[in-house]
Amino acid sequence: LLVATVAANPPASAGAAPASPAPITPPAPGSGDRAALMDLFRKPMVEVFGAPIEFRVDLISVSGDHAFARVHPQRPGARPVKITFPCEATGEDISLEAFFLRRAGRWTWDTPADGHPSFCADDVTYWGDVLRKYGLPPQFVGAESYSD
């Protein structure tokens, strides 16, 4: 269990009381949050690779209405997907990362906004700006600093 706390929202002004910290927690396997986040990943991956798609999860962090996930798409039985287009990743090491927001009780894509995460090995996303925007620590995405 990752133990950290974050400010859900930065204070509106220097004199305002800070918001209550929201703990960073991974949603349990089989939970509604975890299923909803994996379903958001599933749609674009089925479009690219065809069904069925499962995910090996490296990291899922939830804090209040914010979530981050790093997953690897695969076929049932941990079989790799087949990449049929130019990409530096292989079916064994393909990785997806995304940042989500919960709005009106439903998880939605935040970054990437179009809901189509990049996944080739040369596609690098730096999460520092997104984390700062929401007042979240770098540990939320499994990093030691905002520049990781």
PDB file of C-alpha atoms in Angstrom:
ATOM      1  CA  LEU A   1       0.000   0.000   0.000  1.00  0.00           C
ATOM      2  CA  LEU A   2       1.414   3.356  -1.062  1.00  0.00           C
ATOM      3  CA  VAL A   3       1.263   5.735   1.889  1.00  0.00           C
ATOM      4  CA  ALA A   4       1.158   9.407   1.009  1.00  0.00           C
ATOM      5  CA  THR A   5      -1.194  12.304   1.333  1.00  0.00           C
ATOM      6  CA  VAL A   6      -1.887  15.129  -1.050  1.00  0.00           C
ATOM      7  CA  ALA A   7      -3.899  18.313  -1.087  1.00  0.00           C
ATOM      8  CA  ALA A   8      -6.951  17.655  -3.252  1.00  0.00           C
ATOM      9  CA  ASN A   9      -7.117  21.343  -4.171  1.00  0.00           C
ATOM     10  CA  PRO A  10      -4.609  24.091  -3.492  1.00  0.00           C
ATOM     11  CA  PRO A  11      -5.871  26.867  -1.204  1.00  0.00           C
ATOM     12  CA  ALA A  12      -7.759  29.646  -2.967  1.00  0.00           C
ATOM     13  CA  SER A  13      -5.652  32.294  -1.250  1.00  0.00           C
ATOM     14  CA  ALA A  14      -2.809  32.533   1.222  1.00  0.00           C
ATOM     15  CA  GLY A  15      -5.275  33.172   4.045  1.00  0.00           C
ATOM     16  CA  ALA A  16      -7.611  30.296   3.196  1.00  0.00           C
ATOM     17  CA  ALA A  17      -7.501  27.039   5.119  1.00  0.00           C
ATOM     18  CA  PRO A  18      -5.992  24.235   3.053  1.00  0.00           C
ATOM     19  CA  ALA A  19      -8.249  21.505   1.708  1.00  0.00           C
ATOM     20  CA  SER A  20      -8.236  18.191   3.535  1.00  0.00           C
ATOM     21  CA  PRO A  21      -5.556  15.903   2.175  1.00  0.00           C
ATOM     22  CA  ALA A  22      -6.789  12.966   0.102  1.00  0.00           C
ATOM     23  CA  PRO A  23      -4.878   9.707   0.521  1.00  0.00           C
ATOM     24  CA  ILE A  24      -3.361   7.965  -2.490  1.00  0.00           C
ATOM     25  CA  THR A  25      -4.839   4.499  -2.726  1.00  0.00           C
ATOM     26  CA  PRO A  26      -4.791   1.768  -5.348  1.00  0.00           C
ATOM     27  CA  PRO A  27      -8.306   0.527  -6.149  1.00  0.00           C
ATOM     28  CA  ALA A  28      -8.662  -3.141  -5.266  1.00  0.00           C
ATOM     29  CA  PRO A  29      -8.883  -5.761  -8.012  1.00  0.00           C
ATOM     30  CA  GLY A  30     -12.557  -6.231  -8.861  1.00  0.00           C
ATOM     31  CA  SER A  31     -13.555  -2.808  -7.493  1.00  0.00           C
ATOM     32  CA  GLY A  32     -15.810  -0.472  -9.455  1.00  0.00           C
ATOM     33  CA  ASP A  33     -13.085   2.183  -9.815  1.00  0.00           C
ATOM     34  CA  ARG A  34     -10.536  -0.296 -11.146  1.00  0.00           C
ATOM     35  CA  ALA A  35     -13.023  -1.816 -13.610  1.00  0.00           C
ATOM     36  CA  ALA A  36     -14.091   1.630 -14.866  1.00  0.00           C
ATOM     37  CA  LEU A  37     -10.483   2.736 -15.428  1.00  0.00           C
ATOM     38  CA  MET A  38      -9.566  -0.489 -17.257  1.00  0.00           C
ATOM     39  CA  ASP A  39     -12.686  -0.152 -19.431  1.00  0.00           C
ATOM     40  CA  LEU A  40     -11.517   3.315 -20.503  1.00  0.00           C
ATOM     41  CA  PHE A  41      -8.198   1.804 -21.640  1.00  0.00           C
ATOM     42  CA  ARG A  42      -9.892  -1.186 -23.267  1.00  0.00           C
ATOM     43  CA  LYS A  43     -11.843   0.685 -25.962  1.00  0.00           C
ATOM     44  CA  PRO A  44      -8.854   2.257 -27.771  1.00  0.00           C
ATOM     45  CA  MET A  45      -6.798  -0.925 -27.386  1.00  0.00           C
ATOM     46  CA  VAL A  46      -9.546  -3.055 -28.941  1.00  0.00           C
ATOM     47  CA  GLU A  47      -9.670  -0.527 -31.806  1.00  0.00           C
ATOM     48  CA  VAL A  48      -5.913  -0.990 -32.365  1.00  0.00           C
ATOM     49  CA  PHE A  49      -5.374  -4.691 -31.595  1.00  0.00           C
ATOM     50  CA  GLY A  50      -8.836  -6.273 -31.695  1.00  0.00           C
ATOM     51  CA  ALA A  51     -10.561  -8.168 -28.888  1.00  0.00           C
ATOM     52  CA  PRO A  52     -10.055  -9.672 -26.393  1.00  0.00           C
ATOM     53  CA  ILE A  53      -7.737  -7.393 -24.417  1.00  0.00           C
ATOM     54  CA  GLU A  54      -6.680  -7.735 -20.790  1.00  0.00           C
ATOM     55  CA  PHE A  55      -4.221  -5.601 -18.836  1.00  0.00           C
ATOM     56  CA  ARG A  56      -1.244  -6.290 -16.614  1.00  0.00           C
ATOM     57  CA  VAL A  57      -1.312  -3.433 -14.114  1.00  0.00           C
ATOM     58  CA  ASP A  58       1.915  -1.748 -13.006  1.00  0.00           C
ATOM     59  CA  LEU A  59       0.334   1.122 -11.087  1.00  0.00           C
ATOM     60  CA  ILE A  60      -3.089   2.556 -10.360  1.00  0.00           C
ATOM     61  CA  SER A  61      -3.319   5.530  -8.032  1.00  0.00           C
ATOM     62  CA  VAL A  62      -6.526   7.218  -6.914  1.00  0.00           C
ATOM     63  CA  SER A  63      -6.729  10.376  -4.809  1.00  0.00           C
ATOM     64  CA  GLY A  64     -10.142  11.945  -4.487  1.00  0.00           C
ATOM     65  CA  ASP A  65     -11.412  12.545  -8.022  1.00  0.00           C
ATOM     66  CA  HIS A  66      -8.006  11.986  -9.684  1.00  0.00           C
ATOM     67  CA  ALA A  67      -6.585   8.716 -10.979  1.00  0.00           C
ATOM     68  CA  PHE A  68      -3.464   7.602 -12.815  1.00  0.00           C
ATOM     69  CA  ALA A  69      -2.788   4.207 -14.341  1.00  0.00           C
ATOM     70  CA  ARG A  70       0.151   2.492 -16.032  1.00  0.00           C
ATOM     71  CA  VAL A  71      -0.840  -0.776 -17.710  1.00  0.00           C
ATOM     72  CA  HIS A  72       0.304  -3.249 -20.356  1.00  0.00           C
ATOM     73  CA  PRO A  73      -2.282  -4.570 -22.837  1.00  0.00           C
ATOM     74  CA  GLN A  74      -2.143  -8.292 -23.489  1.00  0.00           C
ATOM     75  CA  ARG A  75      -4.225 -11.215 -24.652  1.00  0.00           C
ATOM     76  CA  PRO A  76      -5.839 -13.636 -22.186  1.00  0.00           C
ATOM     77  CA  GLY A  77      -3.273 -15.937 -20.631  1.00  0.00           C
ATOM     78  CA  ALA A  78      -0.646 -13.149 -20.580  1.00  0.00           C
ATOM     79  CA  ARG A  79      -0.001 -13.589 -24.311  1.00  0.00           C
ATOM     80  CA  PRO A  80       1.458 -10.465 -25.988  1.00  0.00           C
ATOM     81  CA  VAL A  81      -0.494  -8.367 -28.465  1.00  0.00           C
ATOM     82  CA  LYS A  82       0.825  -8.311 -32.016  1.00  0.00           C
ATOM     83  CA  ILE A  83       2.056  -4.931 -33.248  1.00  0.00           C
ATOM     84  CA  THR A  84       1.582  -4.581 -37.016  1.00  0.00           C
ATOM     85  CA  PHE A  85       2.718  -0.976 -37.458  1.00  0.00           C
ATOM     86  CA  PRO A  86       5.959   0.989 -36.918  1.00  0.00           C
ATOM     87  CA  CYS A  87       6.585   1.208 -33.191  1.00  0.00           C
ATOM     88  CA  GLU A  88       9.669   0.927 -31.002  1.00  0.00           C
ATOM     89  CA  ALA A  89       7.735  -1.144 -28.461  1.00  0.00           C
ATOM     90  CA  THR A  90       7.141  -4.855 -28.779  1.00  0.00           C
ATOM     91  CA  GLY A  91       4.014  -6.755 -27.800  1.00  0.00           C
ATOM     92  CA  GLU A  92       5.810  -7.833 -24.633  1.00  0.00           C
ATOM     93  CA  ASP A  93       6.824  -4.350 -23.451  1.00  0.00           C
ATOM     94  CA  ILE A  94       4.019  -2.103 -24.709  1.00  0.00           C
ATOM     95  CA  SER A  95       2.937   0.275 -21.944  1.00  0.00           C
ATOM     96  CA  LEU A  96       0.078   2.757 -21.535  1.00  0.00           C
ATOM     97  CA  GLU A  97      -0.203   5.657 -19.102  1.00  0.00           C
ATOM     98  CA  ALA A  98      -3.114   8.004 -18.542  1.00  0.00           C
ATOM     99  CA  PHE A  99      -4.514  10.490 -16.052  1.00  0.00           C
ATOM    100  CA  PHE A 100      -8.255  10.453 -15.288  1.00  0.00           C
ATOM    101  CA  LEU A 101     -10.786  12.708 -13.562  1.00  0.00           C
ATOM    102  CA  ARG A 102     -14.017  11.638 -11.890  1.00  0.00           C
ATOM    103  CA  ARG A 103     -16.855  13.893 -12.993  1.00  0.00           C
ATOM    104  CA  ALA A 104     -20.418  13.411 -11.778  1.00  0.00           C
ATOM    105  CA  GLY A 105     -19.407  10.007 -10.416  1.00  0.00           C
ATOM    106  CA  ARG A 106     -17.874   8.728 -13.689  1.00  0.00           C
ATOM    107  CA  TRP A 107     -14.210   8.399 -14.632  1.00  0.00           C
ATOM    108  CA  THR A 108     -13.225  10.309 -17.775  1.00  0.00           C
ATOM    109  CA  TRP A 109      -9.971  10.872 -19.661  1.00  0.00           C
ATOM    110  CA  ASP A 110      -7.949  13.892 -18.614  1.00  0.00           C
ATOM    111  CA  THR A 111      -4.592  13.218 -20.266  1.00  0.00           C
ATOM    112  CA  PRO A 112      -4.613  12.289 -23.062  1.00  0.00           C
ATOM    113  CA  ALA A 113      -7.763  14.330 -23.620  1.00  0.00           C
ATOM    114  CA  ASP A 114      -8.726  12.395 -26.754  1.00  0.00           C
ATOM    115  CA  GLY A 115      -8.806   9.084 -24.878  1.00  0.00           C
ATOM    116  CA  HIS A 116      -6.160   7.485 -27.086  1.00  0.00           C
ATOM    117  CA  PRO A 117      -2.994   6.966 -25.043  1.00  0.00           C
ATOM    118  CA  SER A 118       0.267   6.672 -26.930  1.00  0.00           C
ATOM    119  CA  PHE A 119       2.137   3.480 -26.293  1.00  0.00           C
ATOM    120  CA  CYS A 120       5.241   3.181 -28.443  1.00  0.00           C
ATOM    121  CA  ALA A 121       8.557   3.107 -26.557  1.00  0.00           C
ATOM    122  CA  ASP A 122       9.560   6.486 -27.980  1.00  0.00           C
ATOM    123  CA  ASP A 123       6.362   8.183 -26.757  1.00  0.00           C
ATOM    124  CA  VAL A 124       7.252   9.802 -23.427  1.00  0.00           C
ATOM    125  CA  THR A 125       4.828  11.712 -21.236  1.00  0.00           C
ATOM    126  CA  TYR A 126       6.077  13.959 -18.460  1.00  0.00           C
ATOM    127  CA  TRP A 127       3.414  14.239 -15.784  1.00  0.00           C
ATOM    128  CA  GLY A 128       4.889  17.135 -13.772  1.00  0.00           C
ATOM    129  CA  ASP A 129       2.577  19.798 -15.215  1.00  0.00           C
ATOM    130  CA  VAL A 130      -0.552  17.679 -14.694  1.00  0.00           C
ATOM    131  CA  LEU A 131       0.474  16.800 -11.136  1.00  0.00           C
ATOM    132  CA  ARG A 132       1.179  20.436 -10.270  1.00  0.00           C
ATOM    133  CA  LYS A 133      -2.126  21.504 -11.836  1.00  0.00           C
ATOM    134  CA  TYR A 134      -4.010  19.271  -9.386  1.00  0.00           C
ATOM    135  CA  GLY A 135      -1.660  19.626  -6.399  1.00  0.00           C
ATOM    136  CA  LEU A 136      -0.573  15.971  -6.504  1.00  0.00           C
ATOM    137  CA  PRO A 137       2.889  14.663  -5.537  1.00  0.00           C
ATOM    138  CA  PRO A 138       5.140  12.873  -8.057  1.00  0.00           C
ATOM    139  CA  GLN A 139       4.610   9.607  -6.160  1.00  0.00           C
ATOM    140  CA  PHE A 140       1.058   9.613  -7.568  1.00  0.00           C
ATOM    141  CA  VAL A 141       2.558   8.473 -10.895  1.00  0.00           C
ATOM    142  CA  GLY A 142       5.311   6.364  -9.327  1.00  0.00           C
ATOM    143  CA  ALA A 143       8.026   9.028  -9.723  1.00  0.00           C
ATOM    144  CA  GLU A 144      10.492  10.441  -7.228  1.00  0.00           C
ATOM    145  CA  SER A 145      10.363  14.000  -8.582  1.00  0.00           C
ATOM    146  CA  TYR A 146       8.274  16.125 -10.923  1.00  0.00           C
ATOM    147  CA  SER A 147      10.883  15.740 -13.660  1.00  0.00           C
ATOM    148  CA  ASP A 148      10.762  11.897 -13.763  1.00  0.00           C
TER     149      ASP A 148
END
